[in-house]
Structures are given as C-alpha cells and as structure tokens.
Amino acid sequence: MQLQRYLETIWLLIQRRSITAQELAEHFEVSVRTIYRDLDVLSAAGIPLYTEKGRGGGIRLMDDHVLNRTYLTDDEQKEILAALHSFNQVYDPATSSVLNKFSALFPHLDVDWIHVDFTNWAVDTSNELFNLFKNAILNCQCLHFSYISNEGQESERTVDPYKLIFKGSAWYIYAYCHLRQGFRFFKISRIINLTVLEETFNRKPITKLPSMPKPDKQFNYTLRIHPSMGFRVVDEFDPHTYTRDENGYFIVTGTFPDESWIIGFVLSFGNACELLEPSDLRHEISRQLKELSILYQGEQE
C-alpha cells in the first residue's frame, strides 16, 4: 500500500500541480501525519517537493522537475512501466490503478511483457495467503503458526516476518523465530493455522540475506527412466545430469538429501523408473512395495 500511495501522490501532483496534505489524507483515507511521513520518504528519494502556505498554497513539485513525456527518455519510461507491470504481476494487483495511470501518461509505449501465475491447477488460496504475509511484513506484525519439518514433526512458532522469497518453484518466508532465537527460512506450503498477531516488532536492518541452508549430507543416486517419462526428465532435471542409453532410456545422476525423498521420488514414476544406485536403497524400495502390495491386496480379493 505504501508504494501505491507514493506513486499515486506523484501522479496527483503531476495532474493537479498543487494539493494540500488534508486533501491527500482524505483521498487515501489515512491521517495527515501519515501523509507527511510519505512526503518525507519521497523527498529522501529525490522527489523535489516544496510547500506554499496561505491561500492557494499546498504541496507542489518544482516546475523544472515535473514528470512528463519530455522529462524522461523513452527507455526510462519503458523501465518505469516494465517495473510496475512486473510488480503488478507478482501478487500485487493493488498497483493496477497506478500502472494504468502511468500507462496513460506514456500512451505511445506498450510494455505488457510478462505474465506470472504462481497458482497450481488445484483449488488455490495462495493469493490470500501471500497478502497476509506481505501485509504482516509491511506492518511489522508478528505471526503465529504450526510448522511441519522435513522429519514430519509439528511445532508451534511465533516469528517476526522479514521477507518473502520465491526459490525452486516454492515460496519461503525469512523470519526471526522466537522459539529458536534466530532467523530461519520457513517453506510456506508447510505452514498451517496461520494467525496474524496484534503484537508488533522493531524491524532490524538486514545487510545481506543468507543463502538457504543445505542438508548436512548429500547422497549420490543413479536412475534409469523409461523414454515414456522423458517429459518429466526434461522438466525436473538439469540437462547436464542425464544421458540416453542405446535403448533410449534416460540415465540420470545426482544427489539427494535423505532416503525418504529419493524413495518417494522413484515410486512416483511407477514402473517407469529404476533406482540403480545406491544398492542398499533398492532393497528398501522392494520392502516398501511389498507392504503396499499387502495394503491393497484385500481390495483385489
């Protein structure tokens, strides 16, 4: 919401030349104090604002710095619209009105260059969830939720949310965890019973975002995958990790963090994938398949 207010304030000053803090407060339905804080932010960012007192006074942009078609080059105008368009695509439809206004200001440009859809094919509530995280971060509100770890253990967490991160086709939140007394990455899909608390926190500056932690151990694997599953191979593996044998099968090599992951992954291919290495896990897969056979055997009788 702050970004939208900042951009729309500039737009109003371009259109109306002069406007009072009270008028801006009524327009955005915020306090006059909030408007003055916004103006301080804009001034610090280099926007040349000044105020005139008395009748006909108000907040103005300096005449020689008015944003118009001649002030910005075509490339600069494209950069502004491209940035707004991409920001609008990544789960912030609130910027649509601002994007439309700047598009009207630069009508000769067409920068509708990207469409992003992070939803899956099932019923999806990620947009609502994303906005809860975003607003909590912007408003410095603490969050409480249940979190399910890699080992399947569920724990209650209260955190100070700092940043949303999209990596490896999944969303994460980087937050200070009250339980662990330190910053942690939480995979959003593993968060349940999310509650935004009234409690707030003082945001500390982050000079550099740390890399996501990697598993302590990595194990090598080799897979032999039937050509009929070639679409999954090219979707899920880097090109340098697989080759084709004389029969067209894909030979895939890589590393995995734990046994449960590689076993579940192999079984997801049905009979189209064979784990060649490590050999000890072949016996474990065989054991699990026998248990599955017993589980479903009653339905066949």
CSV table of C-alpha atoms in Angstrom, one decimal:
chain,number,residue,atom,x,y,z
A,1,MET,CA,0.0,0.0,0.0
A,2,GLN,CA,2.9,2.4,0.7
A,3,LEU,CA,4.3,2.0,-2.8
A,4,GLN,CA,0.9,2.6,-4.3
A,5,ARG,CA,0.4,5.8,-2.2
A,6,TYR,CA,3.8,7.1,-3.1
A,7,LEU,CA,3.3,6.7,-6.9
A,8,GLU,CA,-0.3,8.0,-6.8
A,9,THR,CA,0.9,11.0,-4.8
A,10,ILE,CA,3.3,11.8,-7.5
A,11,TRP,CA,0.6,11.3,-10.1
A,12,LEU,CA,-1.8,13.7,-8.3
A,13,LEU,CA,0.9,16.3,-8.1
A,14,ILE,CA,1.6,16.0,-11.8
A,15,GLN,CA,-2.1,16.3,-12.6
A,16,ARG,CA,-3.2,19.0,-10.1
A,17,ARG,CA,0.1,20.8,-9.7
A,18,SER,CA,-0.8,21.6,-6.1
A,19,ILE,CA,-2.6,19.7,-3.3
A,20,THR,CA,-2.9,20.0,0.4
A,21,ALA,CA,-1.9,17.4,3.0
A,22,GLN,CA,-5.5,17.3,4.2
A,23,GLU,CA,-6.8,16.6,0.6
A,24,LEU,CA,-4.2,13.8,0.2
A,25,ALA,CA,-5.2,12.3,3.6
A,26,GLU,CA,-8.9,12.3,2.6
A,27,HIS,CA,-8.1,10.8,-0.8
A,28,PHE,CA,-6.1,7.9,0.7
A,29,GLU,CA,-8.2,7.6,3.9
A,30,VAL,CA,-5.2,8.0,6.1
A,31,SER,CA,-4.1,10.5,8.7
A,32,VAL,CA,-2.4,13.8,7.8
A,33,ARG,CA,0.6,12.6,9.9
A,34,THR,CA,0.9,9.6,7.5
A,35,ILE,CA,0.9,11.9,4.5
A,36,TYR,CA,3.7,13.9,6.0
A,37,ARG,CA,5.7,10.7,6.6
A,38,ASP,CA,5.1,9.8,2.9
A,39,LEU,CA,6.3,13.2,1.8
A,40,ASP,CA,9.5,12.8,3.8
A,41,VAL,CA,10.1,9.4,2.1
A,42,LEU,CA,9.5,10.9,-1.3
A,43,SER,CA,11.8,13.9,-0.6
A,44,ALA,CA,14.5,11.5,0.7
A,45,ALA,CA,14.2,9.6,-2.5
A,46,GLY,CA,15.0,12.7,-4.5
A,47,ILE,CA,11.5,13.8,-5.5
A,48,PRO,CA,11.7,17.7,-5.5
A,49,LEU,CA,8.7,18.7,-3.3
A,50,TYR,CA,8.0,22.0,-1.7
A,51,THR,CA,5.1,23.6,0.2
A,52,GLU,CA,3.5,27.0,-0.1
A,53,LYS,CA,1.5,28.5,2.8
A,54,GLY,CA,-1.6,30.7,2.7
A,55,ARG,CA,-4.5,30.9,0.3
A,56,GLY,CA,-3.9,28.8,-2.8
A,57,GLY,CA,-0.9,27.1,-1.2
A,58,GLY,CA,-0.2,23.4,-0.8
A,59,ILE,CA,2.3,20.7,-1.8
A,60,ARG,CA,3.9,21.1,-5.2
A,61,LEU,CA,6.5,19.6,-7.4
A,62,MET,CA,9.2,22.0,-8.5
A,63,ASP,CA,8.4,23.3,-12.0
A,64,ASP,CA,11.6,22.2,-13.6
A,65,HIS,CA,11.3,18.7,-12.3
A,66,VAL,CA,7.7,17.8,-13.4
A,67,LEU,CA,7.5,14.3,-14.6
A,68,ASN,CA,6.2,14.4,-18.2
A,69,ARG,CA,6.8,12.9,-21.6
A,70,THR,CA,9.8,15.1,-22.2
A,71,TYR,CA,11.4,14.8,-18.8
A,72,LEU,CA,12.0,11.0,-19.3
A,73,THR,CA,13.6,9.3,-22.3
A,74,ASP,CA,11.6,6.5,-24.0
A,75,ASP,CA,14.0,4.0,-22.4
A,76,GLU,CA,13.4,5.5,-18.9
A,77,GLN,CA,9.6,5.4,-19.5
A,78,LYS,CA,9.8,1.8,-20.5
A,79,GLU,CA,11.7,0.9,-17.4
A,80,ILE,CA,9.1,2.6,-15.2
A,81,LEU,CA,6.2,0.8,-16.9
A,82,ALA,CA,8.1,-2.5,-17.0
A,83,ALA,CA,8.9,-2.3,-13.3
A,84,LEU,CA,5.2,-1.5,-12.4
A,85,HIS,CA,3.9,-4.2,-14.7
A,86,SER,CA,6.2,-6.9,-13.3
A,87,PHE,CA,5.4,-5.8,-9.7
A,88,ASN,CA,1.7,-5.9,-10.6
A,89,GLN,CA,2.1,-9.5,-11.9
A,90,VAL,CA,3.8,-10.8,-8.8
A,91,TYR,CA,0.8,-10.9,-6.5
A,92,ASP,CA,0.2,-7.2,-6.1
A,93,PRO,CA,-3.0,-6.2,-8.1
A,94,ALA,CA,-3.2,-3.1,-5.9
A,95,THR,CA,-0.7,-1.5,-8.3
A,96,SER,CA,-3.1,-1.9,-11.3
A,97,SER,CA,-4.6,1.6,-10.9
A,98,VAL,CA,-1.1,3.2,-10.7
A,99,LEU,CA,0.0,1.2,-13.7
A,100,ASN,CA,-3.0,2.4,-15.7
A,101,LYS,CA,-2.3,6.0,-14.8
A,102,PHE,CA,1.4,5.8,-15.8
A,103,SER,CA,0.4,3.9,-19.0
A,104,ALA,CA,-1.9,6.8,-19.8
A,105,LEU,CA,1.0,9.3,-19.2
A,106,PHE,CA,3.2,7.4,-21.7
A,107,PRO,CA,0.5,6.2,-24.2
A,108,HIS,CA,2.9,5.5,-27.0
A,109,LEU,CA,4.6,2.7,-25.2
A,110,ASP,CA,3.5,-0.9,-24.9
A,111,VAL,CA,5.4,-2.9,-22.2
A,112,ASP,CA,2.9,-5.7,-21.5
A,113,TRP,CA,5.9,-8.0,-21.4
A,114,ILE,CA,5.3,-10.5,-18.7
A,115,HIS,CA,2.6,-12.7,-17.2
A,116,VAL,CA,3.3,-14.6,-13.9
A,117,ASP,CA,0.9,-17.1,-12.4
A,118,PHE,CA,2.2,-18.9,-9.2
A,119,THR,CA,-1.0,-20.8,-8.6
A,120,ASN,CA,-1.3,-24.5,-9.2
A,121,TRP,CA,-4.0,-26.4,-11.1
A,122,ALA,CA,-5.9,-27.3,-7.9
A,123,VAL,CA,-8.1,-25.0,-5.8
A,124,ASP,CA,-5.6,-22.4,-4.7
A,125,THR,CA,-5.7,-19.9,-1.8
A,126,SER,CA,-2.1,-18.8,-2.2
A,127,ASN,CA,-3.0,-15.2,-3.3
A,128,GLU,CA,-4.8,-14.6,0.0
A,129,LEU,CA,-2.0,-16.2,2.0
A,130,PHE,CA,0.6,-14.2,0.1
A,131,ASN,CA,-1.2,-11.0,1.0
A,132,LEU,CA,-1.4,-12.0,4.7
A,133,PHE,CA,2.4,-12.4,4.7
A,134,LYS,CA,3.0,-9.2,2.7
A,135,ASN,CA,0.9,-7.1,5.0
A,136,ALA,CA,2.4,-8.6,8.1
A,137,ILE,CA,5.9,-7.8,6.8
A,138,LEU,CA,5.0,-4.2,5.8
A,139,ASN,CA,3.2,-3.6,9.1
A,140,CYS,CA,5.8,-5.3,11.3
A,141,GLN,CA,3.2,-7.7,12.8
A,142,CYS,CA,4.2,-11.0,14.4
A,143,LEU,CA,2.9,-14.3,13.0
A,144,HIS,CA,1.9,-17.5,14.8
A,145,PHE,CA,1.6,-20.8,13.0
A,146,SER,CA,2.2,-24.5,13.2
A,147,TYR,CA,5.1,-25.7,11.1
A,148,ILE,CA,5.8,-29.2,9.8
A,149,SER,CA,9.5,-30.0,9.4
A,150,ASN,CA,11.3,-32.3,6.9
A,151,GLU,CA,11.0,-35.1,9.5
A,152,GLY,CA,7.3,-34.6,9.8
A,153,GLN,CA,7.5,-33.1,13.3
A,154,GLU,CA,4.9,-30.3,14.0
A,155,SER,CA,5.8,-27.4,16.2
A,156,GLU,CA,4.3,-24.1,17.2
A,157,ARG,CA,6.2,-21.0,16.0
A,158,THR,CA,5.9,-17.3,16.6
A,159,VAL,CA,8.0,-15.2,14.2
A,160,ASP,CA,8.9,-11.7,13.1
A,161,PRO,CA,8.5,-11.9,9.3
A,162,TYR,CA,11.1,-10.0,7.2
A,163,LYS,CA,11.0,-11.2,3.6
A,164,LEU,CA,9.1,-13.4,1.1
A,165,ILE,CA,11.3,-15.4,-1.1
A,166,PHE,CA,10.5,-17.5,-4.2
A,167,LYS,CA,13.1,-20.2,-5.0
A,168,GLY,CA,13.0,-23.5,-6.7
A,169,SER,CA,9.2,-23.3,-7.5
A,170,ALA,CA,8.3,-22.7,-3.9
A,171,TRP,CA,7.6,-19.7,-1.6
A,172,TYR,CA,9.5,-19.2,1.6
A,173,ILE,CA,9.3,-16.7,4.4
A,174,TYR,CA,12.5,-15.4,6.1
A,175,ALA,CA,11.7,-14.6,9.7
A,176,TYR,CA,13.1,-14.3,13.2
A,177,CYS,CA,11.9,-17.3,15.1
A,178,HIS,CA,11.1,-16.7,18.8
A,179,LEU,CA,11.4,-20.4,19.6
A,180,ARG,CA,14.9,-20.9,18.0
A,181,GLN,CA,16.1,-17.3,18.9
A,182,GLY,CA,17.4,-16.7,15.4
A,183,PHE,CA,16.5,-16.2,11.8
A,184,ARG,CA,15.0,-19.1,9.8
A,185,PHE,CA,13.6,-19.9,6.4
A,186,PHE,CA,10.1,-21.4,6.5
A,187,LYS,CA,8.5,-23.1,3.5
A,188,ILE,CA,5.0,-21.6,3.2
A,189,SER,CA,3.4,-24.8,2.0
A,190,ARG,CA,4.4,-26.4,5.4
A,191,ILE,CA,2.7,-23.6,7.4
A,192,ILE,CA,-0.8,-24.3,8.8
A,193,ASN,CA,-3.1,-22.4,11.1
A,194,LEU,CA,-1.5,-19.1,10.3
A,195,THR,CA,-2.6,-16.2,12.5
A,196,VAL,CA,-1.5,-12.5,12.2
A,197,LEU,CA,-1.0,-11.2,15.7
A,198,GLU,CA,-1.6,-7.7,17.1
A,199,GLU,CA,1.9,-7.9,18.6
A,200,THR,CA,4.4,-5.9,16.5
A,201,PHE,CA,8.2,-5.9,16.3
A,202,ASN,CA,11.0,-3.5,15.6
A,203,ARG,CA,12.5,-4.3,12.3
A,204,LYS,CA,16.2,-4.8,12.3
A,205,PRO,CA,18.2,-3.9,9.1
A,206,ILE,CA,19.3,-6.9,7.0
A,207,THR,CA,22.6,-6.1,5.3
A,208,LYS,CA,22.7,-9.4,3.3
A,209,LEU,CA,20.2,-12.2,3.0
A,210,PRO,CA,21.9,-15.5,3.9
A,211,SER,CA,21.7,-18.4,1.5
A,212,MET,CA,19.1,-21.1,2.2
A,213,PRO,CA,20.6,-23.9,4.4
A,214,LYS,CA,21.5,-27.1,2.6
A,215,PRO,CA,21.2,-30.5,4.1
A,216,ASP,CA,24.2,-31.7,6.1
A,217,LYS,CA,24.7,-34.7,4.0
A,218,GLN,CA,24.2,-35.4,0.3
A,219,PHE,CA,24.0,-38.9,-1.3
A,220,ASN,CA,24.6,-39.9,-4.9
A,221,TYR,CA,22.0,-41.7,-6.9
A,222,THR,CA,21.6,-43.1,-10.4
A,223,LEU,CA,18.2,-43.6,-12.1
A,224,ARG,CA,17.2,-45.4,-15.2
A,225,ILE,CA,13.9,-43.9,-16.6
A,226,HIS,CA,11.7,-45.2,-19.4
A,227,PRO,CA,11.5,-43.0,-22.5
A,228,SER,CA,7.8,-42.5,-21.9
A,229,MET,CA,8.7,-40.4,-18.9
A,230,GLY,CA,11.0,-38.2,-20.9
A,231,PHE,CA,8.8,-35.1,-20.2
A,232,ARG,CA,9.4,-35.5,-16.5
A,233,VAL,CA,13.1,-35.9,-17.0
A,234,VAL,CA,13.4,-32.6,-19.0
A,235,ASP,CA,11.0,-30.9,-16.6
A,236,GLU,CA,12.7,-31.9,-13.4
A,237,PHE,CA,16.4,-32.4,-14.1
A,238,ASP,CA,19.2,-30.1,-15.5
A,239,PRO,CA,20.3,-31.2,-19.0
A,240,HIS,CA,23.8,-32.0,-17.8
A,241,THR,CA,22.6,-34.5,-15.3
A,242,TYR,CA,21.2,-37.1,-17.7
A,243,THR,CA,22.2,-39.1,-20.9
A,244,ARG,CA,20.4,-41.6,-23.1
A,245,ASP,CA,21.5,-45.3,-23.4
A,246,GLU,CA,21.3,-47.4,-26.6
A,247,ASN,CA,17.6,-48.2,-25.9
A,248,GLY,CA,16.6,-44.6,-25.4
A,249,TYR,CA,16.3,-44.9,-21.6
A,250,PHE,CA,17.4,-41.8,-19.6
A,251,ILE,CA,20.3,-42.4,-17.2
A,252,VAL,CA,20.1,-39.7,-14.5
A,253,THR,CA,22.7,-38.9,-11.9
A,254,GLY,CA,22.5,-36.5,-9.0
A,255,THR,CA,22.4,-36.1,-5.2
A,256,PHE,CA,19.6,-36.4,-2.7
A,257,PRO,CA,19.3,-35.1,0.9
A,258,ASP,CA,17.6,-38.1,2.6
A,259,GLU,CA,16.3,-41.6,1.9
A,260,SER,CA,12.6,-40.7,2.1
A,261,TRP,CA,12.9,-38.1,-0.6
A,262,ILE,CA,14.6,-40.4,-3.2
A,263,ILE,CA,12.3,-43.4,-2.4
A,264,GLY,CA,9.2,-41.3,-2.8
A,265,PHE,CA,10.5,-39.7,-6.0
A,266,VAL,CA,11.3,-43.1,-7.6
A,267,LEU,CA,7.9,-44.5,-6.6
A,268,SER,CA,6.2,-41.5,-8.2
A,269,PHE,CA,7.3,-42.9,-11.6
A,270,GLY,CA,5.5,-46.2,-11.1
A,271,ASN,CA,7.3,-49.0,-13.0
A,272,ALA,CA,9.0,-46.5,-15.4
A,273,CYS,CA,11.9,-45.7,-13.1
A,274,GLU,CA,14.6,-48.0,-11.6
A,275,LEU,CA,17.0,-46.9,-8.9
A,276,LEU,CA,20.4,-48.3,-9.9
A,277,GLU,CA,22.4,-46.7,-7.1
A,278,PRO,CA,22.7,-46.8,-4.1
A,279,SER,CA,22.1,-50.5,-4.0
A,280,ASP,CA,21.0,-50.6,-0.3
A,281,LEU,CA,18.0,-48.4,-1.2
A,282,ARG,CA,16.9,-50.9,-3.8
A,283,HIS,CA,16.2,-53.3,-1.0
A,284,GLU,CA,14.3,-50.6,0.9
A,285,ILE,CA,12.2,-49.8,-2.2
A,286,SER,CA,11.4,-53.5,-2.6
A,287,ARG,CA,10.4,-53.8,1.0
A,288,GLN,CA,8.0,-50.8,0.7
A,289,LEU,CA,6.5,-52.2,-2.5
A,290,LYS,CA,5.7,-55.5,-0.7
A,291,GLU,CA,4.0,-53.5,2.1
A,292,LEU,CA,2.0,-51.6,-0.5
A,293,SER,CA,1.0,-54.9,-2.1
A,294,ILE,CA,-0.3,-56.2,1.2
A,295,LEU,CA,-2.2,-52.9,1.8
A,296,TYR,CA,-4.1,-53.2,-1.4
A,297,GLN,CA,-4.3,-57.0,-1.6
A,298,GLY,CA,-7.6,-57.1,0.3
A,299,GLU,CA,-9.3,-55.0,-2.3
A,300,GLN,CA,-8.4,-57.4,-5.1
A,301,GLU,CA,-9.9,-60.5,-3.4
